[in-house]
mmCIF file of C-alpha atoms in Angstrom:
data_model
loop_
_atom_site.group_PDB
_atom_site.id
_atom_site.type_symbol
_atom_site.label_atom_id
_atom_site.label_comp_id
_atom_site.label_asym_id
_atom_site.label_seq_id
_atom_site.Cartn_x
_atom_site.Cartn_y
_atom_site.Cartn_z
ATOM 1 C CA MET A 1 -56.351 -44.053 -239.215
ATOM 2 C CA ALA A 2 -55.404 -41.908 -236.339
ATOM 3 C CA ASP A 3 -58.808 -41.849 -234.673
ATOM 4 C CA ASP A 4 -59.570 -45.616 -234.848
ATOM 5 C CA TRP A 5 -59.303 -45.419 -231.062
ATOM 6 C CA MET A 6 -62.943 -44.630 -231.095
ATOM 7 C CA LEU A 7 -63.618 -48.102 -232.305
ATOM 8 C CA GLU A 8 -62.430 -49.501 -228.961
ATOM 9 C CA TYR A 9 -65.786 -48.728 -227.331
ATOM 10 C CA VAL A 10 -67.773 -50.856 -229.912
ATOM 11 C CA GLY A 11 -69.065 -53.748 -228.130
ATOM 12 C CA LYS A 12 -68.916 -52.452 -224.571
ATOM 13 C CA GLY A 13 -72.192 -52.850 -222.627
ATOM 14 C CA TYR A 14 -74.885 -50.206 -222.008
ATOM 15 C CA ARG A 15 -76.149 -49.054 -218.595
ATOM 16 C CA GLN A 16 -77.889 -45.630 -218.203
ATOM 17 C CA ASP A 17 -75.401 -43.193 -216.514
ATOM 18 C CA ALA A 18 -72.364 -45.579 -216.664
ATOM 19 C CA THR A 19 -69.022 -44.210 -217.199
ATOM 20 C CA GLY A 20 -67.101 -47.096 -218.321
ATOM 21 C CA PRO A 21 -64.971 -48.920 -218.940
ATOM 22 C CA GLU A 22 -67.057 -51.870 -219.654
ATOM 23 C CA LYS A 23 -70.543 -50.223 -219.748
ATOM 24 C CA TRP A 24 -71.458 -46.787 -221.039
ATOM 25 C CA GLY A 25 -74.504 -44.482 -220.816
ATOM 26 C CA CYS A 26 -74.887 -42.546 -224.117
ATOM 27 C CA TRP A 27 -74.019 -39.002 -222.908
ATOM 28 C CA GLU A 28 -71.175 -40.426 -220.623
ATOM 29 C CA LEU A 29 -69.664 -41.984 -223.831
ATOM 30 C CA CYS A 30 -69.808 -38.588 -225.474
ATOM 31 C CA VAL A 31 -68.025 -37.047 -222.548
ATOM 32 C CA GLU A 32 -65.293 -39.698 -222.534
ATOM 33 C CA ILE A 33 -64.586 -39.110 -226.203
ATOM 34 C CA LYS A 34 -64.493 -35.490 -225.844
ATOM 35 C CA GLN A 35 -62.029 -35.811 -222.822
ATOM 36 C CA ARG A 36 -59.795 -37.777 -224.839
ATOM 37 C CA GLN A 37 -59.558 -34.895 -227.423
ATOM 38 C CA GLY A 38 -58.797 -32.680 -224.433
ATOM 39 C CA VAL A 39 -62.093 -31.045 -224.321
ATOM 40 C CA ARG A 40 -64.148 -30.940 -221.114
ATOM 41 C CA ILE A 41 -67.920 -30.813 -221.705
ATOM 42 C CA PRO A 42 -70.494 -30.887 -218.819
ATOM 43 C CA SER A 43 -71.097 -34.382 -217.438
ATOM 44 C CA SER A 44 -74.933 -33.726 -217.604
ATOM 45 C CA LEU A 45 -76.704 -33.931 -220.935
ATOM 46 C CA PHE A 46 -78.648 -30.853 -219.943
ATOM 47 C CA GLY A 47 -75.516 -28.757 -219.651
ATOM 48 C CA TRP A 48 -74.528 -29.036 -223.378
ATOM 49 C CA ARG A 49 -75.406 -25.436 -224.300
ATOM 50 C CA ARG A 50 -72.762 -23.951 -221.976
ATOM 51 C CA ILE A 51 -69.838 -25.243 -224.194
ATOM 52 C CA LEU A 52 -71.336 -26.639 -227.358
ATOM 53 C CA ARG A 53 -72.537 -24.703 -230.480
ATOM 54 C CA ARG A 54 -75.632 -25.888 -232.344
ATOM 55 C CA LEU A 55 -74.931 -26.278 -235.986
ATOM 56 C CA GLN A 56 -76.941 -24.133 -238.300
ATOM 57 C CA SER A 57 -79.096 -25.644 -241.081
ATOM 58 C CA GLY A 58 -76.859 -26.391 -243.959
ATOM 59 C CA GLU A 59 -73.754 -27.249 -241.845
ATOM 60 C CA ALA A 60 -72.799 -30.814 -242.290
ATOM 61 C CA PRO A 61 -71.975 -32.938 -239.550
ATOM 62 C CA ARG A 62 -68.297 -33.893 -239.100
ATOM 63 C CA LYS A 63 -66.295 -36.312 -236.925
ATOM 64 C CA PHE A 64 -66.521 -35.653 -233.186
ATOM 65 C CA ASP A 65 -69.774 -33.627 -233.370
ATOM 66 C CA ILE A 66 -72.320 -34.762 -230.992
ATOM 67 C CA VAL A 67 -75.799 -35.678 -232.148
ATOM 68 C CA LEU A 68 -78.808 -35.051 -229.682
ATOM 69 C CA PHE A 69 -81.909 -37.030 -230.329
ATOM 70 C CA SER A 70 -85.365 -36.200 -229.029
ATOM 71 C CA ASP A 71 -88.488 -38.275 -228.367
ATOM 72 C CA PRO A 72 -90.643 -37.488 -231.469
ATOM 73 C CA GLU A 73 -93.756 -36.882 -229.298
ATOM 74 C CA THR A 74 -92.419 -34.853 -226.273
ATOM 75 C CA LYS A 75 -89.510 -33.262 -228.235
ATOM 76 C CA ILE A 76 -87.352 -33.702 -225.070
ATOM 77 C CA VAL A 77 -83.678 -34.712 -225.711
ATOM 78 C CA VAL A 78 -83.379 -38.342 -224.604
ATOM 79 C CA HIS A 79 -80.256 -39.680 -226.349
ATOM 80 C CA ALA A 80 -76.823 -38.588 -227.700
ATOM 81 C CA GLY A 81 -74.152 -39.994 -229.857
ATOM 82 C CA THR A 82 -70.717 -38.866 -231.370
ATOM 83 C CA MET A 83 -70.024 -38.722 -234.986
ATOM 84 C CA PHE A 84 -67.315 -41.148 -236.205
ATOM 85 C CA ASN A 85 -67.240 -39.542 -239.701
ATOM 86 C CA GLU A 86 -69.611 -37.574 -241.813
ATOM 87 C CA VAL A 87 -72.338 -40.445 -241.893
ATOM 88 C CA ASP A 88 -71.747 -42.846 -238.989
ATOM 89 C CA MET A 89 -72.001 -42.182 -235.247
ATOM 90 C CA LEU A 90 -70.914 -43.959 -232.193
ATOM 91 C CA HIS A 91 -73.642 -44.433 -229.455
ATOM 92 C CA SER A 92 -74.514 -46.503 -226.562
ATOM 93 C CA ALA A 93 -78.190 -47.683 -226.439
ATOM 94 C CA PRO A 94 -80.101 -50.439 -224.606
ATOM 95 C CA GLU A 95 -81.900 -51.633 -227.732
ATOM 96 C CA PHE A 96 -78.410 -52.603 -229.192
ATOM 97 C CA GLY A 97 -77.056 -53.859 -225.884
ATOM 98 C CA GLY A 98 -74.309 -51.227 -225.816
ATOM 99 C CA VAL A 99 -72.011 -49.266 -227.936
ATOM 100 C CA VAL A 100 -72.375 -49.598 -231.695
ATOM 101 C CA LEU A 101 -71.234 -47.839 -234.924
ATOM 102 C CA ASP A 102 -74.507 -46.763 -236.623
ATOM 103 C CA ARG A 103 -75.638 -44.690 -239.652
ATOM 104 C CA LEU A 104 -77.032 -41.213 -238.596
ATOM 105 C CA SER A 105 -79.472 -41.504 -241.680
ATOM 106 C CA ARG A 106 -81.489 -44.247 -239.776
ATOM 107 C CA TYR A 107 -82.896 -41.672 -237.427
ATOM 108 C CA PRO A 108 -84.022 -38.730 -239.432
ATOM 109 C CA LYS A 109 -87.089 -37.968 -237.361
ATOM 110 C CA HIS A 110 -85.277 -38.226 -234.014
ATOM 111 C CA VAL A 111 -82.334 -35.840 -234.463
ATOM 112 C CA ARG A 112 -83.077 -32.758 -232.416
ATOM 113 C CA ALA A 113 -79.623 -31.048 -232.986
ATOM 114 C CA ILE A 114 -76.078 -31.498 -233.900
ATOM 115 C CA VAL A 115 -73.705 -29.669 -231.782
ATOM 116 C CA ARG A 116 -69.807 -28.890 -232.003
ATOM 117 C CA HIS A 117 -67.155 -27.722 -229.908
ATOM 118 C CA ASP A 118 -65.437 -24.635 -231.441
ATOM 119 C CA PRO A 119 -62.347 -23.817 -229.361
#
């Protein structure tokens, strides 16, 4: 598959705000994947609104969309991942020790938004 390059990140470690190559923060991994696609997105998680469009209800996630997760109590965005396909995402998290391929369906209460770059 042409986009199997995304799998080279699986197993890399986690460190908050890390930009690789051996450890990645969650948003920094999203930025890296977009850069490899030739898309520049803000280096800060809070700048996503400047370039990424929030999906409308009924729009299904697709490969390379970014998933934003919020704390269920505060509703503040605290985590991000990149869709690998329509059901799996790549994300870096301390509870997994780093970068993993994970099912989006495991986190239904935490998904705040799915965002996409529309050139």
